[in-house]
Amino acid sequence: MPSYALNFYNPAVGDQLRSGRKTATIRLGDKSPKYKKGMIVTVLAGARYGLRERVFDAVIDKVEVKRLGDLSPREIEHDNPEIRRADELARWLGQLYNRDVSEADTVTVIRFSQIIGTMF
């Protein structure tokens, strides 16, 4: 059983994950000490401090730390299919983290792939 999780608090994200439209997460700050390539994680969707649904287990394919303003439209789209530009992503992350976010902020791009079938 994986001991790490990728938690998603937005209710719409569960459907994006299940359909394969969301294959990455962009997190504010440097999360590279916590998430490593090859790590197995459980992907969860649901309310913070509330019930969460186990969507699937995944393997982390890539972890990259960069400035938000240096993200490509493709990287942004893998996180949120409705967004393509860094300024839009900064606003979105600002709402999620409840603080001002700019294109100069450091973010971590975590790419992951769903694991099909049983692991053990």
PDB file of N, CA and C in Angstrom, residues 7-105:
ATOM      1  N   ASN A   7      -3.091  14.676  -2.911  1.00  0.00           N
ATOM      2  CA  ASN A   7      -4.439  15.081  -2.536  1.00  0.00           C
ATOM      3  C   ASN A   7      -4.921  16.202  -3.439  1.00  0.00           C
ATOM      4  N   PHE A   8      -6.143  16.075  -3.914  1.00  0.00           N
ATOM      5  CA  PHE A   8      -6.781  17.107  -4.729  1.00  0.00           C
ATOM      6  C   PHE A   8      -8.078  17.496  -4.044  1.00  0.00           C
ATOM      7  N   TYR A   9      -8.226  18.793  -3.733  1.00  0.00           N
ATOM      8  CA  TYR A   9      -9.361  19.277  -2.954  1.00  0.00           C
ATOM      9  C   TYR A   9     -10.490  19.840  -3.802  1.00  0.00           C
ATOM     10  N   ASN A  10     -10.261  20.064  -5.083  1.00  0.00           N
ATOM     11  CA  ASN A  10     -11.297  20.590  -5.973  1.00  0.00           C
ATOM     12  C   ASN A  10     -12.172  19.429  -6.449  1.00  0.00           C
ATOM     13  N   PRO A  11     -13.491  19.496  -6.270  1.00  0.00           N
ATOM     14  CA  PRO A  11     -14.363  18.381  -6.649  1.00  0.00           C
ATOM     15  C   PRO A  11     -14.305  18.012  -8.129  1.00  0.00           C
ATOM     16  N   ALA A  12     -14.052  18.972  -9.008  1.00  0.00           N
ATOM     17  CA  ALA A  12     -14.009  18.692 -10.444  1.00  0.00           C
ATOM     18  C   ALA A  12     -12.787  17.860 -10.838  1.00  0.00           C
ATOM     19  N   VAL A  13     -11.782  17.843 -10.012  1.00  0.00           N
ATOM     20  CA  VAL A  13     -10.530  17.169 -10.350  1.00  0.00           C
ATOM     21  C   VAL A  13     -10.705  15.656 -10.436  1.00  0.00           C
ATOM     22  N   GLY A  14     -11.575  15.088  -9.615  1.00  0.00           N
ATOM     23  CA  GLY A  14     -11.786  13.637  -9.664  1.00  0.00           C
ATOM     24  C   GLY A  14     -12.158  13.161 -11.052  1.00  0.00           C
ATOM     25  N   ASP A  15     -13.065  13.867 -11.709  1.00  0.00           N
ATOM     26  CA  ASP A  15     -13.468  13.496 -13.071  1.00  0.00           C
ATOM     27  C   ASP A  15     -12.321  13.675 -14.056  1.00  0.00           C
ATOM     28  N   GLN A  16     -11.545  14.752 -13.911  1.00  0.00           N
ATOM     29  CA  GLN A  16     -10.396  14.978 -14.793  1.00  0.00           C
ATOM     30  C   GLN A  16      -9.370  13.861 -14.623  1.00  0.00           C
ATOM     31  N   LEU A  17      -9.155  13.409 -13.395  1.00  0.00           N
ATOM     32  CA  LEU A  17      -8.205  12.321 -13.137  1.00  0.00           C
ATOM     33  C   LEU A  17      -8.696  11.016 -13.759  1.00  0.00           C
ATOM     34  N   ARG A  18      -9.949  10.675 -13.508  1.00  0.00           N
ATOM     35  CA  ARG A  18     -10.505   9.416 -14.025  1.00  0.00           C
ATOM     36  C   ARG A  18     -10.505   9.365 -15.543  1.00  0.00           C
ATOM     37  N   SER A  19     -10.730  10.517 -16.192  1.00  0.00           N
ATOM     38  CA  SER A  19     -10.777  10.545 -17.661  1.00  0.00           C
ATOM     39  C   SER A  19      -9.388  10.628 -18.295  1.00  0.00           C
ATOM     40  N   GLY A  20      -8.359  10.821 -17.491  1.00  0.00           N
ATOM     41  CA  GLY A  20      -6.997  10.934 -18.023  1.00  0.00           C
ATOM     42  C   GLY A  20      -6.658  12.321 -18.534  1.00  0.00           C
ATOM     43  N   ARG A  21      -7.544  13.300 -18.316  1.00  0.00           N
ATOM     44  CA  ARG A  21      -7.265  14.675 -18.759  1.00  0.00           C
ATOM     45  C   ARG A  21      -6.273  15.369 -17.842  1.00  0.00           C
ATOM     46  N   LYS A  22      -6.156  14.917 -16.598  1.00  0.00           N
ATOM     47  CA  LYS A  22      -5.217  15.502 -15.642  1.00  0.00           C
ATOM     48  C   LYS A  22      -4.139  14.464 -15.363  1.00  0.00           C
ATOM     49  N   THR A  23      -2.913  14.758 -15.799  1.00  0.00           N
ATOM     50  CA  THR A  23      -1.801  13.814 -15.642  1.00  0.00           C
ATOM     51  C   THR A  23      -0.615  14.446 -14.928  1.00  0.00           C
ATOM     52  N   ALA A  24      -0.858  15.599 -14.313  1.00  0.00           N
ATOM     53  CA  ALA A  24       0.198  16.289 -13.574  1.00  0.00           C
ATOM     54  C   ALA A  24      -0.457  17.157 -12.508  1.00  0.00           C
ATOM     55  N   THR A  25       0.355  17.546 -11.547  1.00  0.00           N
ATOM     56  CA  THR A  25      -0.075  18.539 -10.581  1.00  0.00           C
ATOM     57  C   THR A  25       1.045  19.559 -10.432  1.00  0.00           C
ATOM     58  N   ILE A  26       0.670  20.814 -10.359  1.00  0.00           N
ATOM     59  CA  ILE A  26       1.636  21.894 -10.153  1.00  0.00           C
ATOM     60  C   ILE A  26       1.399  22.422  -8.752  1.00  0.00           C
ATOM     61  N   ARG A  27       2.410  22.252  -7.906  1.00  0.00           N
ATOM     62  CA  ARG A  27       2.314  22.644  -6.502  1.00  0.00           C
ATOM     63  C   ARG A  27       3.219  23.841  -6.246  1.00  0.00           C
ATOM     64  N   LEU A  28       2.750  24.741  -5.414  1.00  0.00           N
ATOM     65  CA  LEU A  28       3.510  25.931  -5.059  1.00  0.00           C
ATOM     66  C   LEU A  28       4.673  25.530  -4.161  1.00  0.00           C
ATOM     67  N   GLY A  29       5.860  26.027  -4.479  1.00  0.00           N
ATOM     68  CA  GLY A  29       7.057  25.734  -3.694  1.00  0.00           C
ATOM     69  C   GLY A  29       7.824  24.538  -4.235  1.00  0.00           C
ATOM     70  N   ASP A  30       8.950  24.245  -3.605  1.00  0.00           N
ATOM     71  CA  ASP A  30       9.808  23.124  -3.997  1.00  0.00           C
ATOM     72  C   ASP A  30       9.375  21.881  -3.230  1.00  0.00           C
ATOM     73  N   LYS A  31       8.718  20.963  -3.909  1.00  0.00           N
ATOM     74  CA  LYS A  31       8.250  19.715  -3.295  1.00  0.00           C
ATOM     75  C   LYS A  31       9.145  18.530  -3.659  1.00  0.00           C
ATOM     76  N   SER A  32      10.304  18.817  -4.277  1.00  0.00           N
ATOM     77  CA  SER A  32      11.181  17.730  -4.715  1.00  0.00           C
ATOM     78  C   SER A  32      11.734  16.874  -3.576  1.00  0.00           C
ATOM     79  N   PRO A  33      11.898  17.392  -2.346  1.00  0.00           N
ATOM     80  CA  PRO A  33      12.332  16.483  -1.275  1.00  0.00           C
ATOM     81  C   PRO A  33      11.267  15.432  -0.926  1.00  0.00           C
ATOM     82  N   LYS A  34       9.998  15.741  -1.155  1.00  0.00           N
ATOM     83  CA  LYS A  34       8.908  14.835  -0.786  1.00  0.00           C
ATOM     84  C   LYS A  34       8.556  13.844  -1.891  1.00  0.00           C
ATOM     85  N   TYR A  35       8.527  14.291  -3.140  1.00  0.00           N
ATOM     86  CA  TYR A  35       8.110  13.457  -4.262  1.00  0.00           C
ATOM     87  C   TYR A  35       9.291  13.186  -5.180  1.00  0.00           C
ATOM     88  N   LYS A  36       9.508  11.906  -5.504  1.00  0.00           N
ATOM     89  CA  LYS A  36      10.637  11.476  -6.342  1.00  0.00           C
ATOM     90  C   LYS A  36      10.140  10.622  -7.508  1.00  0.00           C
ATOM     91  N   LYS A  37      10.866  10.691  -8.616  1.00  0.00           N
ATOM     92  CA  LYS A  37      10.567   9.854  -9.772  1.00  0.00           C
ATOM     93  C   LYS A  37      10.573   8.388  -9.339  1.00  0.00           C
ATOM     94  N   GLY A  38       9.552   7.640  -9.795  1.00  0.00           N
ATOM     95  CA  GLY A  38       9.443   6.222  -9.481  1.00  0.00           C
ATOM     96  C   GLY A  38       8.644   5.919  -8.223  1.00  0.00           C
ATOM     97  N   MET A  39       8.333   6.934  -7.437  1.00  0.00           N
ATOM     98  CA  MET A  39       7.566   6.750  -6.205  1.00  0.00           C
ATOM     99  C   MET A  39       6.132   6.352  -6.553  1.00  0.00           C
ATOM    100  N   ILE A  40       5.572   5.448  -5.758  1.00  0.00           N
ATOM    101  CA  ILE A  40       4.174   5.053  -5.895  1.00  0.00           C
ATOM    102  C   ILE A  40       3.358   5.886  -4.897  1.00  0.00           C
ATOM    103  N   VAL A  41       2.279   6.496  -5.386  1.00  0.00           N
ATOM    104  CA  VAL A  41       1.427   7.331  -4.545  1.00  0.00           C
ATOM    105  C   VAL A  41      -0.037   6.949  -4.759  1.00  0.00           C
ATOM    106  N   THR A  42      -0.854   7.229  -3.759  1.00  0.00           N
ATOM    107  CA  THR A  42      -2.292   7.107  -3.908  1.00  0.00           C
ATOM    108  C   THR A  42      -2.829   8.481  -4.279  1.00  0.00           C
ATOM    109  N   VAL A  43      -3.646   8.544  -5.312  1.00  0.00           N
ATOM    110  CA  VAL A  43      -4.256   9.799  -5.756  1.00  0.00           C
ATOM    111  C   VAL A  43      -5.646   9.879  -5.121  1.00  0.00           C
ATOM    112  N   LEU A  44      -5.872  10.953  -4.354  1.00  0.00           N
ATOM    113  CA  LEU A  44      -7.110  11.136  -3.599  1.00  0.00           C
ATOM    114  C   LEU A  44      -7.802  12.427  -4.012  1.00  0.00           C
ATOM    115  N   ALA A  45      -9.124  12.426  -4.008  1.00  0.00           N
ATOM    116  CA  ALA A  45      -9.910  13.635  -4.296  1.00  0.00           C
ATOM    117  C   ALA A  45     -10.973  13.780  -3.218  1.00  0.00           C
ATOM    118  N   GLY A  46     -11.123  14.989  -2.722  1.00  0.00           N
ATOM    119  CA  GLY A  46     -12.144  15.240  -1.715  1.00  0.00           C
ATOM    120  C   GLY A  46     -11.812  16.452  -0.880  1.00  0.00           C
ATOM    121  N   ALA A  47     -12.698  16.770   0.029  1.00  0.00           N
ATOM    122  CA  ALA A  47     -12.576  17.970   0.846  1.00  0.00           C
ATOM    123  C   ALA A  47     -11.416  17.869   1.830  1.00  0.00           C
ATOM    124  N   ARG A  48     -10.730  18.981   2.019  1.00  0.00           N
ATOM    125  CA  ARG A  48      -9.689  19.061   3.036  1.00  0.00           C
ATOM    126  C   ARG A  48     -10.349  18.820   4.396  1.00  0.00           C
ATOM    127  N   TYR A  49      -9.725  18.014   5.217  1.00  0.00           N
ATOM    128  CA  TYR A  49     -10.246  17.644   6.547  1.00  0.00           C
ATOM    129  C   TYR A  49     -11.584  16.925   6.467  1.00  0.00           C
ATOM    130  N   GLY A  50     -11.861  16.315   5.325  1.00  0.00           N
ATOM    131  CA  GLY A  50     -13.125  15.602   5.161  1.00  0.00           C
ATOM    132  C   GLY A  50     -12.916  14.278   4.455  1.00  0.00           C
ATOM    133  N   LEU A  51     -13.992  13.695   4.009  1.00  0.00           N
ATOM    134  CA  LEU A  51     -13.922  12.427   3.284  1.00  0.00           C
ATOM    135  C   LEU A  51     -13.229  12.619   1.949  1.00  0.00           C
ATOM    136  N   ARG A  52     -12.421  11.632   1.601  1.00  0.00           N
ATOM    137  CA  ARG A  52     -11.734  11.647   0.304  1.00  0.00           C
ATOM    138  C   ARG A  52     -11.956  10.320  -0.402  1.00  0.00           C
ATOM    139  N   GLU A  53     -11.990  10.410  -1.700  1.00  0.00           N
ATOM    140  CA  GLU A  53     -12.156   9.221  -2.538  1.00  0.00           C
ATOM    141  C   GLU A  53     -10.793   8.810  -3.079  1.00  0.00           C
ATOM    142  N   ARG A  54     -10.501   7.528  -2.988  1.00  0.00           N
ATOM    143  CA  ARG A  54      -9.291   6.997  -3.609  1.00  0.00           C
ATOM    144  C   ARG A  54      -9.599   6.853  -5.092  1.00  0.00           C
ATOM    145  N   VAL A  55      -8.888   7.630  -5.919  1.00  0.00           N
ATOM    146  CA  VAL A  55      -9.156   7.619  -7.353  1.00  0.00           C
ATOM    147  C   VAL A  55      -8.361   6.497  -8.017  1.00  0.00           C
ATOM    148  N   PHE A  56      -7.071   6.427  -7.751  1.00  0.00           N
ATOM    149  CA  PHE A  56      -6.215   5.354  -8.246  1.00  0.00           C
ATOM    150  C   PHE A  56      -4.836   5.478  -7.609  1.00  0.00           C
ATOM    151  N   ASP A  57      -4.031   4.441  -7.793  1.00  0.00           N
ATOM    152  CA  ASP A  57      -2.616   4.510  -7.445  1.00  0.00           C
ATOM    153  C   ASP A  57      -1.870   4.947  -8.698  1.00  0.00           C
ATOM    154  N   ALA A  58      -0.757   5.630  -8.490  1.00  0.00           N
ATOM    155  CA  ALA A  58       0.006   6.152  -9.624  1.00  0.00           C
ATOM    156  C   ALA A  58       1.499   6.052  -9.338  1.00  0.00           C
ATOM    157  N   VAL A  59       2.262   6.103 -10.408  1.00  0.00           N
ATOM    158  CA  VAL A  59       3.714   6.198 -10.297  1.00  0.00           C
ATOM    159  C   VAL A  59       4.103   7.605 -10.733  1.00  0.00           C
ATOM    160  N   ILE A  60       5.038   8.191 -10.016  1.00  0.00           N
ATOM    161  CA  ILE A  60       5.514   9.517 -10.386  1.00  0.00           C
ATOM    162  C   ILE A  60       6.552   9.358 -11.492  1.00  0.00           C
ATOM    163  N   ASP A  61       6.290   9.998 -12.621  1.00  0.00           N
ATOM    164  CA  ASP A  61       7.146   9.896 -13.796  1.00  0.00           C
ATOM    165  C   ASP A  61       8.250  10.950 -13.816  1.00  0.00           C
ATOM    166  N   LYS A  62       7.941  12.133 -13.279  1.00  0.00           N
ATOM    167  CA  LYS A  62       8.895  13.242 -13.378  1.00  0.00           C
ATOM    168  C   LYS A  62       8.561  14.286 -12.324  1.00  0.00           C
ATOM    169  N   VAL A  63       9.601  14.873 -11.730  1.00  0.00           N
ATOM    170  CA  VAL A  63       9.438  15.961 -10.770  1.00  0.00           C
ATOM    171  C   VAL A  63      10.385  17.071 -11.200  1.00  0.00           C
ATOM    172  N   GLU A  64       9.835  18.249 -11.489  1.00  0.00           N
ATOM    173  CA  GLU A  64      10.641  19.389 -11.939  1.00  0.00           C
ATOM    174  C   GLU A  64      10.297  20.619 -11.125  1.00  0.00           C
ATOM    175  N   VAL A  65      11.325  21.333 -10.679  1.00  0.00           N
ATOM    176  CA  VAL A  65      11.140  22.582  -9.953  1.00  0.00           C
ATOM    177  C   VAL A  65      11.548  23.718 -10.880  1.00  0.00           C
ATOM    178  N   LYS A  66      10.663  24.716 -11.014  1.00  0.00           N
ATOM    179  CA  LYS A  66      10.947  25.862 -11.881  1.00  0.00           C
ATOM    180  C   LYS A  66      10.115  27.056 -11.470  1.00  0.00           C
ATOM    181  N   ARG A  67      10.370  28.179 -12.104  1.00  0.00           N
ATOM    182  CA  ARG A  67       9.537  29.370 -11.885  1.00  0.00           C
ATOM    183  C   ARG A  67       8.203  29.171 -12.600  1.00  0.00           C
ATOM    184  N   LEU A  68       7.133  29.638 -11.976  1.00  0.00           N
ATOM    185  CA  LEU A  68       5.809  29.525 -12.586  1.00  0.00           C
ATOM    186  C   LEU A  68       5.806  30.143 -13.988  1.00  0.00           C
ATOM    187  N   GLY A  69       6.471  31.278 -14.156  1.00  0.00           N
ATOM    188  CA  GLY A  69       6.512  31.960 -15.444  1.00  0.00           C
ATOM    189  C   GLY A  69       7.252  31.191 -16.525  1.00  0.00           C
ATOM    190  N   ASP A  70       8.032  30.173 -16.147  1.00  0.00           N
ATOM    191  CA  ASP A  70       8.775  29.371 -17.115  1.00  0.00           C
ATOM    192  C   ASP A  70       8.027  28.120 -17.575  1.00  0.00           C
ATOM    193  N   LEU A  71       6.833  27.910 -17.042  1.00  0.00           N
ATOM    194  CA  LEU A  71       6.048  26.744 -17.445  1.00  0.00           C
ATOM    195  C   LEU A  71       5.548  26.897 -18.877  1.00  0.00           C
ATOM    196  N   SER A  72       5.537  25.797 -19.605  1.00  0.00           N
ATOM    197  CA  SER A  72       4.997  25.814 -20.966  1.00  0.00           C
ATOM    198  C   SER A  72       3.474  25.660 -20.905  1.00  0.00           C
ATOM    199  N   PRO A  73       2.781  26.106 -21.966  1.00  0.00           N
ATOM    200  CA  PRO A  73       1.331  25.897 -22.010  1.00  0.00           C
ATOM    201  C   PRO A  73       0.956  24.415 -21.860  1.00  0.00           C
ATOM    202  N   ARG A  74       1.767  23.537 -22.396  1.00  0.00           N
ATOM    203  CA  ARG A  74       1.511  22.092 -22.318  1.00  0.00           C
ATOM    204  C   ARG A  74       1.601  21.592 -20.875  1.00  0.00           C
ATOM    205  N   GLU A  75       2.629  22.061 -20.131  1.00  0.00           N
ATOM    206  CA  GLU A  75       2.764  21.677 -18.731  1.00  0.00           C
ATOM    207  C   GLU A  75       1.555  22.140 -17.922  1.00  0.00           C
ATOM    208  N   ILE A  76       1.123  23.360 -18.191  1.00  0.00           N
ATOM    209  CA  ILE A  76      -0.032  23.916 -17.479  1.00  0.00           C
ATOM    210  C   ILE A  76      -1.284  23.112 -17.821  1.00  0.00           C
ATOM    211  N   GLU A  77      -1.452  22.755 -19.090  1.00  0.00           N
ATOM    212  CA  GLU A  77      -2.622  21.996 -19.531  1.00  0.00           C
ATOM    213  C   GLU A  77      -2.684  20.616 -18.872  1.00  0.00           C
ATOM    214  N   HIS A  78      -1.528  19.971 -18.654  1.00  0.00           N
ATOM    215  CA  HIS A  78      -1.514  18.651 -18.003  1.00  0.00           C
ATOM    216  C   HIS A  78      -2.026  18.741 -16.570  1.00  0.00           C
ATOM    217  N   ASP A  79      -1.858  19.913 -15.939  1.00  0.00           N
ATOM    218  CA  ASP A  79      -2.370  20.123 -14.588  1.00  0.00           C
ATOM    219  C   ASP A  79      -3.841  20.513 -14.609  1.00  0.00           C
ATOM    220  N   ASN A  80      -4.180  21.465 -15.452  1.00  0.00           N
ATOM    221  CA  ASN A  80      -5.561  21.957 -15.518  1.00  0.00           C
ATOM    222  C   ASN A  80      -5.928  22.150 -16.984  1.00  0.00           C
ATOM    223  N   PRO A  81      -6.737  21.250 -17.545  1.00  0.00           N
ATOM    224  CA  PRO A  81      -7.074  21.320 -18.973  1.00  0.00           C
ATOM    225  C   PRO A  81      -7.771  22.612 -19.394  1.00  0.00           C
ATOM    226  N   GLU A  82      -8.261  23.387 -18.439  1.00  0.00           N
ATOM    227  CA  GLU A  82      -8.973  24.631 -18.747  1.00  0.00           C
ATOM    228  C   GLU A  82      -8.042  25.843 -18.807  1.00  0.00           C
ATOM    229  N   ILE A  83      -6.784  25.680 -18.434  1.00  0.00           N
ATOM    230  CA  ILE A  83      -5.840  26.803 -18.344  1.00  0.00           C
ATOM    231  C   ILE A  83      -4.650  26.537 -19.262  1.00  0.00           C
ATOM    232  N   ARG A  84      -4.130  27.598 -19.897  1.00  0.00           N
ATOM    233  CA  ARG A  84      -2.961  27.463 -20.776  1.00  0.00           C
ATOM    234  C   ARG A  84      -1.844  28.461 -20.446  1.00  0.00           C
ATOM    235  N   ARG A  85      -2.200  29.562 -19.772  1.00  0.00           N
ATOM    236  CA  ARG A  85      -1.219  30.639 -19.568  1.00  0.00           C
ATOM    237  C   ARG A  85      -0.780  30.732 -18.114  1.00  0.00           C
ATOM    238  N   ALA A  86       0.462  31.169 -17.921  1.00  0.00           N
ATOM    239  CA  ALA A  86       1.041  31.273 -16.579  1.00  0.00           C
ATOM    240  C   ALA A  86       0.280  32.264 -15.701  1.00  0.00           C
ATOM    241  N   ASP A  87      -0.182  33.373 -16.271  1.00  0.00           N
ATOM    242  CA  ASP A  87      -0.908  34.347 -15.449  1.00  0.00           C
ATOM    243  C   ASP A  87      -2.240  33.774 -14.956  1.00  0.00           C
ATOM    244  N   GLU A  88      -2.905  32.957 -15.790  1.00  0.00           N
ATOM    245  CA  GLU A  88      -4.142  32.293 -15.367  1.00  0.00           C
ATOM    246  C   GLU A  88      -3.851  31.282 -14.258  1.00  0.00           C
ATOM    247  N   LEU A  89      -2.750  30.547 -14.411  1.00  0.00           N
ATOM    248  CA  LEU A  89      -2.362  29.566 -13.398  1.00  0.00           C
ATOM    249  C   LEU A  89      -2.017  30.261 -12.083  1.00  0.00           C
ATOM    250  N   ALA A  90      -1.356  31.415 -12.148  1.00  0.00           N
ATOM    251  CA  ALA A  90      -1.025  32.166 -10.932  1.00  0.00           C
ATOM    252  C   ALA A  90      -2.299  32.548 -10.184  1.00  0.00           C
ATOM    253  N   ARG A  91      -3.322  32.996 -10.905  1.00  0.00           N
ATOM    254  CA  ARG A  91      -4.602  33.333 -10.262  1.00  0.00           C
ATOM    255  C   ARG A  91      -5.241  32.096  -9.637  1.00  0.00           C
ATOM    256  N   TRP A  92      -5.229  30.992 -10.374  1.00  0.00           N
ATOM    257  CA  TRP A  92      -5.812  29.728  -9.895  1.00  0.00           C
ATOM    258  C   TRP A  92      -5.099  29.255  -8.625  1.00  0.00           C
ATOM    259  N   LEU A  93      -3.764  29.250  -8.652  1.00  0.00           N
ATOM    260  CA  LEU A  93      -3.004  28.821  -7.474  1.00  0.00           C
ATOM    261  C   LEU A  93      -3.223  29.774  -6.305  1.00  0.00           C
ATOM    262  N   GLY A  94      -3.365  31.055  -6.588  1.00  0.00           N
ATOM    263  CA  GLY A  94      -3.649  32.030  -5.542  1.00  0.00           C
ATOM    264  C   GLY A  94      -4.950  31.716  -4.818  1.00  0.00           C
ATOM    265  N   GLN A  95      -5.950  31.269  -5.570  1.00  0.00           N
ATOM    266  CA  GLN A  95      -7.227  30.880  -4.957  1.00  0.00           C
ATOM    267  C   GLN A  95      -7.060  29.609  -4.120  1.00  0.00           C
ATOM    268  N   LEU A  96      -6.317  28.647  -4.645  1.00  0.00           N
ATOM    269  CA  LEU A  96      -6.119  27.381  -3.927  1.00  0.00           C
ATOM    270  C   LEU A  96      -5.329  27.573  -2.634  1.00  0.00           C
ATOM    271  N   TYR A  97      -4.266  28.387  -2.704  1.00  0.00           N
ATOM    272  CA  TYR A  97      -3.378  28.575  -1.555  1.00  0.00           C
ATOM    273  C   TYR A  97      -3.775  29.774  -0.696  1.00  0.00           C
ATOM    274  N   ASN A  98      -4.796  30.498  -1.141  1.00  0.00           N
ATOM    275  CA  ASN A  98      -5.298  31.656  -0.398  1.00  0.00           C
ATOM    276  C   ASN A  98      -4.205  32.690  -0.118  1.00  0.00           C
ATOM    277  N   ARG A  99      -3.427  32.992  -1.163  1.00  0.00           N
ATOM    278  CA  ARG A  99      -2.397  34.029  -1.068  1.00  0.00           C
ATOM    279  C   ARG A  99      -2.049  34.507  -2.462  1.00  0.00           C
ATOM    280  N   ASP A 100      -1.337  35.647  -2.525  1.00  0.00           N
ATOM    281  CA  ASP A 100      -0.909  36.156  -3.828  1.00  0.00           C
ATOM    282  C   ASP A 100       0.157  35.243  -4.416  1.00  0.00           C
ATOM    283  N   VAL A 101       0.012  34.914  -5.688  1.00  0.00           N
ATOM    284  CA  VAL A 101       0.974  34.082  -6.415  1.00  0.00           C
ATOM    285  C   VAL A 101       1.346  34.829  -7.677  1.00  0.00           C
ATOM    286  N   SER A 102       2.650  34.852  -7.988  1.00  0.00           N
ATOM    287  CA  SER A 102       3.099  35.536  -9.197  1.00  0.00           C
ATOM    288  C   SER A 102       3.887  34.564 -10.072  1.00  0.00           C
ATOM    289  N   GLU A 103       4.200  35.027 -11.264  1.00  0.00           N
ATOM    290  CA  GLU A 103       4.980  34.205 -12.197  1.00  0.00           C
ATOM    291  C   GLU A 103       6.416  34.014 -11.720  1.00  0.00           C
ATOM    292  N   ALA A 104       6.851  34.773 -10.728  1.00  0.00           N
ATOM    293  CA  ALA A 104       8.195  34.623 -10.168  1.00  0.00           C
ATOM    294  C   ALA A 104       8.259  33.528  -9.102  1.00  0.00           C
ATOM    295  N   ASP A 105       7.109  33.046  -8.635  1.00  0.00           N
ATOM    296  CA  ASP A 105       7.091  32.011  -7.594  1.00  0.00           C
ATOM    297  C   ASP A 105       7.642  30.688  -8.116  1.00  0.00           C
TER     298      ASP A 105
END
